Amino acid sequence: GGTKLSAFEGDIRDSDFVRKACRGATNVFHTASMIDVLESVEYSEIYGVNVK
């Protein structure tokens, strides 16, 4: 059998989206991240994307 790959675009902070995107998956790789080089983004938003 071949390897099946699916890609999803959405908000990593949306737990319903993440749950649906991961349904039936054996392995999950995510590349969600946020940086703020100009200190213009709220810390809580960066934390929500990168950690939570």
CHARMM-style PDB file with segment names, atoms N, HN, CA, C and O in Angstrom:
ATOM      1  N   GLY     1       0.811  -1.191   0.000  1.00  0.00      PROA
ATOM      2  CA  GLY     1       0.000   0.000   0.000  1.00  0.00      PROA
ATOM      3  C   GLY     1       0.847   1.244   0.000  1.00  0.00      PROA
ATOM      4  O   GLY     1       1.974   1.258   0.494  1.00  0.00      PROA
ATOM      5  N   GLY     2       0.293   2.264  -0.553  1.00  0.00      PROA
ATOM      6  HN  GLY     2      -0.623   2.253  -0.954  1.00  0.00      PROA
ATOM      7  CA  GLY     2       0.979   3.550  -0.609  1.00  0.00      PROA
ATOM      8  C   GLY     2       0.757   4.358   0.649  1.00  0.00      PROA
ATOM      9  O   GLY     2      -0.089   4.028   1.480  1.00  0.00      PROA
ATOM     10  N   THR     3       1.508   5.390   0.773  1.00  0.00      PROA
ATOM     11  HN  THR     3       2.195   5.659   0.098  1.00  0.00      PROA
ATOM     12  CA  THR     3       1.381   6.304   1.896  1.00  0.00      PROA
ATOM     13  C   THR     3       0.419   7.412   1.517  1.00  0.00      PROA
ATOM     14  O   THR     3       0.540   8.010   0.448  1.00  0.00      PROA
ATOM     15  N   LYS     4      -0.536   7.685   2.390  1.00  0.00      PROA
ATOM     16  HN  LYS     4      -0.634   7.199   3.259  1.00  0.00      PROA
ATOM     17  CA  LYS     4      -1.499   8.755   2.149  1.00  0.00      PROA
ATOM     18  C   LYS     4      -1.085   9.984   2.953  1.00  0.00      PROA
ATOM     19  O   LYS     4      -0.801   9.891   4.148  1.00  0.00      PROA
ATOM     20  N   LEU     5      -1.055  11.111   2.296  1.00  0.00      PROA
ATOM     21  HN  LEU     5      -1.285  11.186   1.326  1.00  0.00      PROA
ATOM     22  CA  LEU     5      -0.692  12.363   2.937  1.00  0.00      PROA
ATOM     23  C   LEU     5      -1.831  13.352   2.753  1.00  0.00      PROA
ATOM     24  O   LEU     5      -2.327  13.545   1.643  1.00  0.00      PROA
ATOM     25  N   SER     6      -2.237  13.972   3.846  1.00  0.00      PROA
ATOM     26  HN  SER     6      -1.834  13.815   4.747  1.00  0.00      PROA
ATOM     27  CA  SER     6      -3.273  15.004   3.795  1.00  0.00      PROA
ATOM     28  C   SER     6      -2.731  16.265   4.438  1.00  0.00      PROA
ATOM     29  O   SER     6      -1.987  16.200   5.415  1.00  0.00      PROA
ATOM     30  N   ALA     7      -3.102  17.408   3.894  1.00  0.00      PROA
ATOM     31  HN  ALA     7      -3.707  17.462   3.100  1.00  0.00      PROA
ATOM     32  CA  ALA     7      -2.692  18.695   4.459  1.00  0.00      PROA
ATOM     33  C   ALA     7      -3.940  19.502   4.790  1.00  0.00      PROA
ATOM     34  O   ALA     7      -4.918  19.482   4.043  1.00  0.00      PROA
ATOM     35  N   PHE     8      -3.901  20.205   5.904  1.00  0.00      PROA
ATOM     36  HN  PHE     8      -3.107  20.221   6.511  1.00  0.00      PROA
ATOM     37  CA  PHE     8      -5.026  21.016   6.350  1.00  0.00      PROA
ATOM     38  C   PHE     8      -4.518  22.401   6.702  1.00  0.00      PROA
ATOM     39  O   PHE     8      -3.429  22.553   7.257  1.00  0.00      PROA
ATOM     40  N   GLU     9      -5.305  23.403   6.379  1.00  0.00      PROA
ATOM     41  HN  GLU     9      -6.190  23.280   5.929  1.00  0.00      PROA
ATOM     42  CA  GLU     9      -4.976  24.772   6.757  1.00  0.00      PROA
ATOM     43  C   GLU     9      -6.064  25.276   7.684  1.00  0.00      PROA
ATOM     44  O   GLU     9      -7.247  25.230   7.346  1.00  0.00      PROA
ATOM     45  N   GLY    10      -5.671  25.751   8.840  1.00  0.00      PROA
ATOM     46  HN  GLY    10      -4.710  25.788   9.115  1.00  0.00      PROA
ATOM     47  CA  GLY    10      -6.642  26.250   9.806  1.00  0.00      PROA
ATOM     48  C   GLY    10      -5.937  26.864  10.995  1.00  0.00      PROA
ATOM     49  O   GLY    10      -4.719  27.040  10.988  1.00  0.00      PROA
ATOM     50  N   ASP    11      -6.704  27.185  12.003  1.00  0.00      PROA
ATOM     51  HN  ASP    11      -7.694  27.042  12.008  1.00  0.00      PROA
ATOM     52  CA  ASP    11      -6.180  27.828  13.206  1.00  0.00      PROA
ATOM     53  C   ASP    11      -5.814  26.760  14.227  1.00  0.00      PROA
ATOM     54  O   ASP    11      -6.687  26.038  14.708  1.00  0.00      PROA
ATOM     55  N   ILE    12      -4.536  26.652  14.560  1.00  0.00      PROA
ATOM     56  HN  ILE    12      -3.827  27.239  14.169  1.00  0.00      PROA
ATOM     57  CA  ILE    12      -4.051  25.647  15.502  1.00  0.00      PROA
ATOM     58  C   ILE    12      -4.669  25.844  16.887  1.00  0.00      PROA
ATOM     59  O   ILE    12      -4.655  24.925  17.706  1.00  0.00      PROA
ATOM     60  N   ARG    13      -5.210  27.030  17.155  1.00  0.00      PROA
ATOM     61  HN  ARG    13      -5.221  27.777  16.490  1.00  0.00      PROA
ATOM     62  CA  ARG    13      -5.853  27.305  18.445  1.00  0.00      PROA
ATOM     63  C   ARG    13      -7.294  26.829  18.493  1.00  0.00      PROA
ATOM     64  O   ARG    13      -7.918  26.874  19.553  1.00  0.00      PROA
ATOM     65  N   ASP    14      -7.834  26.378  17.381  1.00  0.00      PROA
ATOM     66  HN  ASP    14      -7.327  26.341  16.519  1.00  0.00      PROA
ATOM     67  CA  ASP    14      -9.215  25.894  17.291  1.00  0.00      PROA
ATOM     68  C   ASP    14      -9.218  24.390  17.541  1.00  0.00      PROA
ATOM     69  O   ASP    14      -8.928  23.606  16.638  1.00  0.00      PROA
ATOM     70  N   SER    15      -9.543  23.990  18.763  1.00  0.00      PROA
ATOM     71  HN  SER    15      -9.779  24.627  19.497  1.00  0.00      PROA
ATOM     72  CA  SER    15      -9.449  22.575  19.136  1.00  0.00      PROA
ATOM     73  C   SER    15     -10.373  21.684  18.308  1.00  0.00      PROA
ATOM     74  O   SER    15     -10.024  20.534  18.042  1.00  0.00      PROA
ATOM     75  N   ASP    16     -11.529  22.173  17.898  1.00  0.00      PROA
ATOM     76  HN  ASP    16     -11.813  23.107  18.115  1.00  0.00      PROA
ATOM     77  CA  ASP    16     -12.423  21.368  17.054  1.00  0.00      PROA
ATOM     78  C   ASP    16     -11.780  21.103  15.694  1.00  0.00      PROA
ATOM     79  O   ASP    16     -11.838  19.983  15.186  1.00  0.00      PROA
ATOM     80  N   PHE    17     -11.168  22.129  15.107  1.00  0.00      PROA
ATOM     81  HN  PHE    17     -11.121  23.039  15.520  1.00  0.00      PROA
ATOM     82  CA  PHE    17     -10.474  21.962  13.831  1.00  0.00      PROA
ATOM     83  C   PHE    17      -9.344  20.946  13.960  1.00  0.00      PROA
ATOM     84  O   PHE    17      -9.216  20.046  13.130  1.00  0.00      PROA
ATOM     85  N   VAL    18      -8.530  21.089  14.991  1.00  0.00      PROA
ATOM     86  HN  VAL    18      -8.634  21.820  15.666  1.00  0.00      PROA
ATOM     87  CA  VAL    18      -7.389  20.186  15.184  1.00  0.00      PROA
ATOM     88  C   VAL    18      -7.874  18.755  15.372  1.00  0.00      PROA
ATOM     89  O   VAL    18      -7.305  17.825  14.801  1.00  0.00      PROA
ATOM     90  N   ARG    19      -8.914  18.576  16.163  1.00  0.00      PROA
ATOM     91  HN  ARG    19      -9.376  19.331  16.628  1.00  0.00      PROA
ATOM     92  CA  ARG    19      -9.470  17.240  16.402  1.00  0.00      PROA
ATOM     93  C   ARG    19      -9.932  16.606  15.088  1.00  0.00      PROA
ATOM     94  O   ARG    19      -9.640  15.440  14.822  1.00  0.00      PROA
ATOM     95  N   LYS    20     -10.648  17.370  14.272  1.00  0.00      PROA
ATOM     96  HN  LYS    20     -10.885  18.317  14.488  1.00  0.00      PROA
ATOM     97  CA  LYS    20     -11.135  16.848  12.989  1.00  0.00      PROA
ATOM     98  C   LYS    20      -9.985  16.564  12.028  1.00  0.00      PROA
ATOM     99  O   LYS    20      -9.996  15.550  11.330  1.00  0.00      PROA
ATOM    100  N   ALA    21      -8.995  17.450  11.989  1.00  0.00      PROA
ATOM    101  HN  ALA    21      -8.986  18.274  12.556  1.00  0.00      PROA
ATOM    102  CA  ALA    21      -7.857  17.268  11.086  1.00  0.00      PROA
ATOM    103  C   ALA    21      -7.041  16.033  11.454  1.00  0.00      PROA
ATOM    104  O   ALA    21      -6.450  15.398  10.581  1.00  0.00      PROA
ATOM    105  N   CYS    22      -7.007  15.691  12.729  1.00  0.00      PROA
ATOM    106  HN  CYS    22      -7.487  16.207  13.438  1.00  0.00      PROA
ATOM    107  CA  CYS    22      -6.204  14.552  13.192  1.00  0.00      PROA
ATOM    108  C   CYS    22      -6.974  13.237  13.199  1.00  0.00      PROA
ATOM    109  O   CYS    22      -6.384  12.175  13.392  1.00  0.00      PROA
ATOM    110  N   ARG    23      -8.275  13.300  12.990  1.00  0.00      PROA
ATOM    111  HN  ARG    23      -8.754  14.164  12.833  1.00  0.00      PROA
ATOM    112  CA  ARG    23      -9.102  12.092  13.044  1.00  0.00      PROA
ATOM    113  C   ARG    23      -8.602  11.057  12.040  1.00  0.00      PROA
ATOM    114  O   ARG    23      -8.463  11.351  10.853  1.00  0.00      PROA
ATOM    115  N   GLY    24      -8.336   9.854  12.519  1.00  0.00      PROA
ATOM    116  HN  GLY    24      -8.449   9.615  13.484  1.00  0.00      PROA
ATOM    117  CA  GLY    24      -7.913   8.754  11.671  1.00  0.00      PROA
ATOM    118  C   GLY    24      -6.437   8.764  11.318  1.00  0.00      PROA
ATOM    119  O   GLY    24      -5.962   7.881  10.603  1.00  0.00      PROA
ATOM    120  N   ALA    25      -5.716   9.743  11.808  1.00  0.00      PROA
ATOM    121  HN  ALA    25      -6.101  10.460  12.389  1.00  0.00      PROA
ATOM    122  CA  ALA    25      -4.289   9.848  11.471  1.00  0.00      PROA
ATOM    123  C   ALA    25      -3.449   8.910  12.328  1.00  0.00      PROA
ATOM    124  O   ALA    25      -3.735   8.696  13.506  1.00  0.00      PROA
ATOM    125  N   THR    26      -2.422   8.363  11.724  1.00  0.00      PROA
ATOM    126  HN  THR    26      -2.189   8.536  10.767  1.00  0.00      PROA
ATOM    127  CA  THR    26      -1.446   7.562  12.450  1.00  0.00      PROA
ATOM    128  C   THR    26      -0.317   8.451  12.955  1.00  0.00      PROA
ATOM    129  O   THR    26       0.170   8.269  14.071  1.00  0.00      PROA
ATOM    130  N   ASN    27       0.095   9.404  12.142  1.00  0.00      PROA
ATOM    131  HN  ASN    27      -0.301   9.553  11.236  1.00  0.00      PROA
ATOM    132  CA  ASN    27       1.151  10.359  12.489  1.00  0.00      PROA
ATOM    133  C   ASN    27       0.690  11.762  12.132  1.00  0.00      PROA
ATOM    134  O   ASN    27      -0.029  11.963  11.153  1.00  0.00      PROA
ATOM    135  N   VAL    28       1.110  12.721  12.930  1.00  0.00      PROA
ATOM    136  HN  VAL    28       1.694  12.558  13.725  1.00  0.00      PROA
ATOM    137  CA  VAL    28       0.751  14.120  12.686  1.00  0.00      PROA
ATOM    138  C   VAL    28       2.012  14.973  12.790  1.00  0.00      PROA
ATOM    139  O   VAL    28       2.764  14.867  13.759  1.00  0.00      PROA
ATOM    140  N   PHE    29       2.236  15.813  11.792  1.00  0.00      PROA
ATOM    141  HN  PHE    29       1.625  15.899  11.005  1.00  0.00      PROA
ATOM    142  CA  PHE    29       3.318  16.793  11.807  1.00  0.00      PROA
ATOM    143  C   PHE    29       2.677  18.158  11.644  1.00  0.00      PROA
ATOM    144  O   PHE    29       1.891  18.363  10.719  1.00  0.00      PROA
ATOM    145  N   HSD    30       2.995  19.083  12.515  1.00  0.00      PROA
ATOM    146  HN  HSD    30       3.633  18.916  13.266  1.00  0.00      PROA
ATOM    147  CA  HSD    30       2.468  20.434  12.322  1.00  0.00      PROA
ATOM    148  C   HSD    30       3.618  21.419  12.244  1.00  0.00      PROA
ATOM    149  O   HSD    30       4.676  21.218  12.841  1.00  0.00      PROA
ATOM    150  N   THR    31       3.394  22.468  11.511  1.00  0.00      PROA
ATOM    151  HN  THR    31       2.534  22.632  11.026  1.00  0.00      PROA
ATOM    152  CA  THR    31       4.419  23.500  11.336  1.00  0.00      PROA
ATOM    153  C   THR    31       3.908  24.859  11.792  1.00  0.00      PROA
ATOM    154  O   THR    31       4.393  25.901  11.349  1.00  0.00      PROA
ATOM    155  N   ALA    32       2.926  24.834  12.679  1.00  0.00      PROA
ATOM    156  HN  ALA    32       2.532  23.988  13.039  1.00  0.00      PROA
ATOM    157  CA  ALA    32       2.378  26.091  13.187  1.00  0.00      PROA
ATOM    158  C   ALA    32       3.400  26.772  14.091  1.00  0.00      PROA
ATOM    159  O   ALA    32       3.980  26.144  14.977  1.00  0.00      PROA
ATOM    160  N   SER    33       3.607  28.040  13.859  1.00  0.00      PROA
ATOM    161  HN  SER    33       3.136  28.550  13.139  1.00  0.00      PROA
ATOM    162  CA  SER    33       4.479  28.827  14.732  1.00  0.00      PROA
ATOM    163  C   SER    33       4.232  30.305  14.467  1.00  0.00      PROA
ATOM    164  O   SER    33       3.724  30.695  13.416  1.00  0.00      PROA
ATOM    165  N   MET    34       4.599  31.097  15.434  1.00  0.00      PROA
ATOM    166  HN  MET    34       5.012  30.780  16.288  1.00  0.00      PROA
ATOM    167  CA  MET    34       4.452  32.542  15.285  1.00  0.00      PROA
ATOM    168  C   MET    34       5.639  33.205  15.969  1.00  0.00      PROA
ATOM    169  O   MET    34       6.003  32.842  17.087  1.00  0.00      PROA
ATOM    170  N   ILE    35       6.230  34.164  15.300  1.00  0.00      PROA
ATOM    171  HN  ILE    35       5.935  34.458  14.391  1.00  0.00      PROA
ATOM    172  CA  ILE    35       7.295  34.953  15.906  1.00  0.00      PROA
ATOM    173  C   ILE    35       6.900  36.418  15.855  1.00  0.00      PROA
ATOM    174  O   ILE    35       6.037  36.814  15.071  1.00  0.00      PROA
ATOM    175  N   ASP    36       7.528  37.201  16.679  1.00  0.00      PROA
ATOM    176  HN  ASP    36       8.229  36.880  17.315  1.00  0.00      PROA
ATOM    177  CA  ASP    36       7.241  38.635  16.721  1.00  0.00      PROA
ATOM    178  C   ASP    36       8.561  39.380  16.847  1.00  0.00      PROA
ATOM    179  O   ASP    36       9.069  39.569  17.952  1.00  0.00      PROA
ATOM    180  N   VAL    37       9.105  39.794  15.737  1.00  0.00      PROA
ATOM    181  HN  VAL    37       8.693  39.640  14.839  1.00  0.00      PROA
ATOM    182  CA  VAL    37      10.392  40.490  15.763  1.00  0.00      PROA
ATOM    183  C   VAL    37      10.244  41.982  16.045  1.00  0.00      PROA
ATOM    184  O   VAL    37      11.222  42.648  16.386  1.00  0.00      PROA
ATOM    185  N   LEU    38       9.045  42.502  15.907  1.00  0.00      PROA
ATOM    186  HN  LEU    38       8.251  41.961  15.630  1.00  0.00      PROA
ATOM    187  CA  LEU    38       8.815  43.934  16.137  1.00  0.00      PROA
ATOM    188  C   LEU    38       8.078  44.209  17.445  1.00  0.00      PROA
ATOM    189  O   LEU    38       7.727  45.351  17.738  1.00  0.00      PROA
ATOM    190  N   GLU    39       7.846  43.154  18.231  1.00  0.00      PROA
ATOM    191  HN  GLU    39       8.132  42.225  17.993  1.00  0.00      PROA
ATOM    192  CA  GLU    39       7.117  43.260  19.497  1.00  0.00      PROA
ATOM    193  C   GLU    39       5.756  43.928  19.309  1.00  0.00      PROA
ATOM    194  O   GLU    39       5.348  44.763  20.116  1.00  0.00      PROA
ATOM    195  N   SER    40       5.058  43.550  18.234  1.00  0.00      PROA
ATOM    196  HN  SER    40       5.390  42.871  17.579  1.00  0.00      PROA
ATOM    197  CA  SER    40       3.751  44.136  17.952  1.00  0.00      PROA
ATOM    198  C   SER    40       2.605  43.153  18.165  1.00  0.00      PROA
ATOM    199  O   SER    40       1.440  43.517  18.007  1.00  0.00      PROA
ATOM    200  N   VAL    41       2.927  41.907  18.524  1.00  0.00      PROA
ATOM    201  HN  VAL    41       3.874  41.612  18.652  1.00  0.00      PROA
ATOM    202  CA  VAL    41       1.910  40.884  18.738  1.00  0.00      PROA
ATOM    203  C   VAL    41       1.824  40.595  20.230  1.00  0.00      PROA
ATOM    204  O   VAL    41       2.845  40.499  20.911  1.00  0.00      PROA
ATOM    205  N   GLU    42       0.608  40.459  20.732  1.00  0.00      PROA
ATOM    206  HN  GLU    42      -0.222  40.537  20.179  1.00  0.00      PROA
ATOM    207  CA  GLU    42       0.406  40.152  22.145  1.00  0.00      PROA
ATOM    208  C   GLU    42       1.052  38.819  22.505  1.00  0.00      PROA
ATOM    209  O   GLU    42       0.974  37.855  21.744  1.00  0.00      PROA
ATOM    210  N   TYR    43       1.693  38.775  23.678  1.00  0.00      PROA
ATOM    211  HN  TYR    43       1.756  39.558  24.296  1.00  0.00      PROA
ATOM    212  CA  TYR    43       2.348  37.557  24.142  1.00  0.00      PROA
ATOM    213  C   TYR    43       1.364  36.393  24.186  1.00  0.00      PROA
ATOM    214  O   TYR    43       1.719  35.275  23.811  1.00  0.00      PROA
ATOM    215  N   SER    44       0.137  36.634  24.635  1.00  0.00      PROA
ATOM    216  HN  SER    44      -0.152  37.542  24.939  1.00  0.00      PROA
ATOM    217  CA  SER    44      -0.851  35.559  24.759  1.00  0.00      PROA
ATOM    218  C   SER    44      -1.167  34.924  23.404  1.00  0.00      PROA
ATOM    219  O   SER    44      -1.438  33.726  23.333  1.00  0.00      PROA
ATOM    220  N   GLU    45      -1.134  35.708  22.340  1.00  0.00      PROA
ATOM    221  HN  GLU    45      -0.914  36.682  22.398  1.00  0.00      PROA
ATOM    222  CA  GLU    45      -1.384  35.165  21.004  1.00  0.00      PROA
ATOM    223  C   GLU    45      -0.217  34.283  20.556  1.00  0.00      PROA
ATOM    224  O   GLU    45      -0.431  33.204  20.003  1.00  0.00      PROA
ATOM    225  N   ILE    46       1.001  34.736  20.791  1.00  0.00      PROA
ATOM    226  HN  ILE    46       1.175  35.613  21.240  1.00  0.00      PROA
ATOM    227  CA  ILE    46       2.178  33.932  20.453  1.00  0.00      PROA
ATOM    228  C   ILE    46       2.175  32.644  21.263  1.00  0.00      PROA
ATOM    229  O   ILE    46       2.440  31.570  20.722  1.00  0.00      PROA
ATOM    230  N   TYR    47       1.880  32.740  22.545  1.00  0.00      PROA
ATOM    231  HN  TYR    47       1.665  33.612  22.985  1.00  0.00      PROA
ATOM    232  CA  TYR    47       1.821  31.566  23.420  1.00  0.00      PROA
ATOM    233  C   TYR    47       0.751  30.594  22.939  1.00  0.00      PROA
ATOM    234  O   TYR    47       0.977  29.384  22.913  1.00  0.00      PROA
ATOM    235  N   GLY    48      -0.408  31.115  22.560  1.00  0.00      PROA
ATOM    236  HN  GLY    48      -0.592  32.098  22.582  1.00  0.00      PROA
ATOM    237  CA  GLY    48      -1.509  30.276  22.100  1.00  0.00      PROA
ATOM    238  C   GLY    48      -1.168  29.475  20.862  1.00  0.00      PROA
ATOM    239  O   GLY    48      -1.622  28.341  20.715  1.00  0.00      PROA
ATOM    240  N   VAL    49      -0.380  30.042  19.973  1.00  0.00      PROA
ATOM    241  HN  VAL    49      -0.011  30.963  20.092  1.00  0.00      PROA
ATOM    242  CA  VAL    49       0.005  29.352  18.742  1.00  0.00      PROA
ATOM    243  C   VAL    49       1.176  28.411  18.981  1.00  0.00      PROA
ATOM    244  O   VAL    49       1.155  27.272  18.514  1.00  0.00      PROA
ATOM    245  N   ASN    50       2.185  28.860  19.690  1.00  0.00      PROA
ATOM    246  HN  ASN    50       2.203  29.785  20.070  1.00  0.00      PROA
ATOM    247  CA  ASN    50       3.426  28.104  19.808  1.00  0.00      PROA
ATOM    248  C   ASN    50       3.438  27.075  20.929  1.00  0.00      PROA
ATOM    249  O   ASN    50       4.156  26.080  20.832  1.00  0.00      PROA
ATOM    250  N   VAL    51       2.667  27.284  21.990  1.00  0.00      PROA
ATOM    251  HN  VAL    51       2.083  28.092  22.069  1.00  0.00      PROA
ATOM    252  CA  VAL    51       2.768  26.424  23.167  1.00  0.00      PROA
ATOM    253  C   VAL    51       1.469  25.706  23.479  1.00  0.00      PROA
ATOM    254  O   VAL    51       1.443  24.481  23.599  1.00  0.00      PROA
ATOM    255  N   LYS    52       0.422  26.445  23.606  1.00  0.00      PROA
ATOM    256  HN  LYS    52       0.444  27.440  23.509  1.00  0.00      PROA
ATOM    257  CA  LYS    52      -0.844  25.883  24.061  1.00  0.00      PROA
ATOM    258  C   LYS    52      -1.377  24.911  23.057  1.00  0.00      PROA
ATOM    259  OT1 LYS    52      -2.443  24.331  23.265  1.00  0.00      PROA
TER     260      LYS     52
END
